[in-house]
Amino acid sequence: MSQNLICQSCSMEVKEESHIGTNLDGSKNLDYCVFCYKDGAFLQDVSMEEFIESSLQFAAEIGMSREKMRAYCKTTLPTLKRWHCTCTQACASGYNPDCTCTSSECHCRESDG
């Protein structure tokens, strides 16, 4: 691959063509890796916090302690397209630690009244 792609869900550098996510029509989705996004859908419909917890199993594999990995994820994931929620002003500012939105459902919209 000639360009460096960063998965906008997990922050993994996508180095192989076969690791690029796919849209429903089979075309490549350059925003996501195939481990997060396949056939036009996220493989896990979870909140960012749930995603971070499930990602901790890979900490040793990439040479990090679980604590360091958790801190990295809490800093990095909110800047990525999938997790940068803009539902509320707090979310739009970059990070809302109380956000429980998933890829398909918003839980933190400000009330209209």
C-alpha atoms as a printed R data frame, in Angstrom:
    type eleno elety resid chain resno       x      y      z
1   ATOM     1    CA   MET     A     1   0.000  0.000  0.000
2   ATOM     2    CA   SER     A     2   1.317  3.422 -0.873
3   ATOM     3    CA   GLN     A     3  -0.642  5.461  1.664
4   ATOM     4    CA   ASN     A     4  -0.722  5.185  5.446
5   ATOM     5    CA   LEU     A     5  -4.249  4.641  6.686
6   ATOM     6    CA   ILE     A     6  -5.296  4.876 10.321
7   ATOM     7    CA   CYS     A     7  -8.493  3.125 11.330
8   ATOM     8    CA   GLN     A     8 -10.940  5.751 12.538
9   ATOM     9    CA   SER     A     9 -12.366  3.283 15.049
10  ATOM    10    CA   CYS     A    10  -9.390  1.559 16.731
11  ATOM    11    CA   SER     A    11  -6.435  3.746 15.601
12  ATOM    12    CA   MET     A    12  -4.569  0.784 14.112
13  ATOM    13    CA   GLU     A    13  -2.279  1.610 11.208
14  ATOM    14    CA   VAL     A    14  -3.651 -0.292  8.213
15  ATOM    15    CA   LYS     A    15  -0.586 -1.642  6.419
16  ATOM    16    CA   GLU     A    16  -2.117 -4.349  4.244
17  ATOM    17    CA   GLU     A    17  -4.733 -4.001  1.537
18  ATOM    18    CA   SER     A    18  -6.594 -6.990  2.981
19  ATOM    19    CA   HIS     A    19  -6.991 -5.122  6.289
20  ATOM    20    CA   ILE     A    20  -9.038 -2.262  4.791
21  ATOM    21    CA   GLY     A    21 -12.692 -2.287  5.870
22  ATOM    22    CA   THR     A    22 -15.432 -2.878  3.333
23  ATOM    23    CA   ASN     A    23 -18.707 -1.191  2.475
24  ATOM    24    CA   LEU     A    24 -21.964 -3.070  1.903
25  ATOM    25    CA   ASP     A    25 -21.282 -3.188 -1.846
26  ATOM    26    CA   GLY     A    26 -17.838 -4.733 -1.256
27  ATOM    27    CA   SER     A    27 -15.880 -1.572 -2.044
28  ATOM    28    CA   LYS     A    28 -13.061 -0.514  0.276
29  ATOM    29    CA   ASN     A    29 -13.801  1.883  3.124
30  ATOM    30    CA   LEU     A    30 -10.585  3.805  3.726
31  ATOM    31    CA   ASP     A    31 -11.764  5.089  7.121
32  ATOM    32    CA   TYR     A    32 -11.842  1.743  8.914
33  ATOM    33    CA   CYS     A    33  -9.959 -1.531  9.214
34  ATOM    34    CA   VAL     A    34 -11.651 -4.848  8.455
35  ATOM    35    CA   PHE     A    35 -11.371 -5.817 12.141
36  ATOM    36    CA   CYS     A    36 -13.733 -2.942 13.019
37  ATOM    37    CA   TYR     A    37 -15.863 -2.472  9.894
38  ATOM    38    CA   LYS     A    38 -16.963 -5.088  7.370
39  ATOM    39    CA   ASP     A    39 -19.746 -5.244  4.792
40  ATOM    40    CA   GLY     A    40 -20.936 -1.734  5.684
41  ATOM    41    CA   ALA     A    41 -21.272 -2.207  9.431
42  ATOM    42    CA   PHE     A    42 -19.224 -2.020 12.602
43  ATOM    43    CA   LEU     A    43 -18.511 -5.485 13.971
44  ATOM    44    CA   GLN     A    44 -19.193 -4.342 17.535
45  ATOM    45    CA   ASP     A    45 -22.109 -2.086 18.447
46  ATOM    46    CA   VAL     A    46 -20.663 -0.812 21.712
47  ATOM    47    CA   SER     A    47 -19.969  2.412 23.531
48  ATOM    48    CA   MET     A    48 -16.461  3.826 23.402
49  ATOM    49    CA   GLU     A    49 -15.872  2.713 27.006
50  ATOM    50    CA   GLU     A    50 -16.958 -0.847 26.170
51  ATOM    51    CA   PHE     A    51 -14.711 -0.784 23.099
52  ATOM    52    CA   ILE     A    52 -11.748  0.329 25.225
53  ATOM    53    CA   GLU     A    53 -12.351 -2.473 27.730
54  ATOM    54    CA   SER     A    54 -12.531 -5.099 24.968
55  ATOM    55    CA   SER     A    55  -9.350 -3.687 23.385
56  ATOM    56    CA   LEU     A    56  -7.299 -4.241 26.534
57  ATOM    57    CA   GLN     A    57  -6.841 -7.895 25.594
58  ATOM    58    CA   PHE     A    58  -4.422 -6.716 22.866
59  ATOM    59    CA   ALA     A    59  -2.240 -4.584 25.178
60  ATOM    60    CA   ALA     A    60   0.556 -7.124 25.625
61  ATOM    61    CA   GLU     A    61   0.524 -7.922 21.907
62  ATOM    62    CA   ILE     A    62   1.463 -4.315 21.111
63  ATOM    63    CA   GLY     A    63   3.876 -3.982 24.013
64  ATOM    64    CA   MET     A    64   1.768 -1.962 26.462
65  ATOM    65    CA   SER     A    65   0.494 -2.582 29.950
66  ATOM    66    CA   ARG     A    66  -3.297 -2.656 30.277
67  ATOM    67    CA   GLU     A    67  -3.166  0.643 32.194
68  ATOM    68    CA   LYS     A    68  -1.078  2.333 29.501
69  ATOM    69    CA   MET     A    69  -3.352  0.968 26.782
70  ATOM    70    CA   ARG     A    70  -6.457  2.235 28.606
71  ATOM    71    CA   ALA     A    71  -4.898  5.714 28.944
72  ATOM    72    CA   TYR     A    72  -3.869  5.698 25.266
73  ATOM    73    CA   CYS     A    73  -7.367  4.699 24.158
74  ATOM    74    CA   LYS     A    74  -9.082  7.292 26.368
75  ATOM    75    CA   THR     A    75  -6.909  9.983 24.794
76  ATOM    76    CA   THR     A    76  -6.871  8.769 21.188
77  ATOM    77    CA   LEU     A    77 -10.272  7.250 20.465
78  ATOM    78    CA   PRO     A    78 -12.310 10.429 21.047
79  ATOM    79    CA   THR     A    79 -10.346 12.094 18.228
80  ATOM    80    CA   LEU     A    80 -11.321  9.397 15.711
81  ATOM    81    CA   LYS     A    81 -14.280  9.643 13.345
82  ATOM    82    CA   ARG     A    82 -16.272  6.792 14.894
83  ATOM    83    CA   TRP     A    83 -16.030  8.090 18.454
84  ATOM    84    CA   HIS     A    84 -15.962 11.863 18.007
85  ATOM    85    CA   CYS     A    85 -19.524 12.339 19.063
86  ATOM    86    CA   THR     A    86 -21.020 15.768 18.373
87  ATOM    87    CA   CYS     A    87 -24.378 15.160 20.051
88  ATOM    88    CA   THR     A    88 -23.850 17.697 22.789
89  ATOM    89    CA   GLN     A    89 -21.570 20.671 23.267
90  ATOM    90    CA   ALA     A    90 -19.469 18.643 25.721
91  ATOM    91    CA   CYS     A    91 -19.052 15.877 23.173
92  ATOM    92    CA   ALA     A    92 -18.273 18.274 20.344
93  ATOM    93    CA   SER     A    93 -15.479 19.807 22.425
94  ATOM    94    CA   GLY     A    94 -13.530 16.603 21.896
95  ATOM    95    CA   TYR     A    95 -14.275 14.267 24.750
96  ATOM    96    CA   ASN     A    96 -17.179 13.508 27.003
97  ATOM    97    CA   PRO     A    97 -16.172 10.745 29.441
98  ATOM    98    CA   ASP     A    98 -19.854 10.116 30.181
99  ATOM    99    CA   CYS     A    99 -20.798  9.535 26.537
100 ATOM   100    CA   THR     A   100 -22.393  6.104 26.041
101 ATOM   101    CA   CYS     A   101 -23.216  6.472 22.358
102 ATOM   102    CA   THR     A   102 -22.732  3.486 20.100
103 ATOM   103    CA   SER     A   103 -22.164  3.448 16.372
104 ATOM   104    CA   SER     A   104 -25.907  3.137 15.809
105 ATOM   105    CA   GLU     A   105 -27.550  4.970 18.702
106 ATOM   106    CA   CYS     A   106 -27.026  8.279 20.494
107 ATOM   107    CA   HIS     A   107 -27.580  8.355 24.247
108 ATOM   108    CA   CYS     A   108 -26.402 11.843 25.162
109 ATOM   109    CA   ARG     A   109 -28.420 14.329 23.123
110 ATOM   110    CA   GLU     A   110 -29.277 17.487 24.997
111 ATOM   111    CA   SER     A   111 -32.930 17.774 25.818
112 ATOM   112    CA   ASP     A   112 -34.956 20.301 23.862
113 ATOM   113    CA   GLY     A   113 -36.426 21.925 26.928
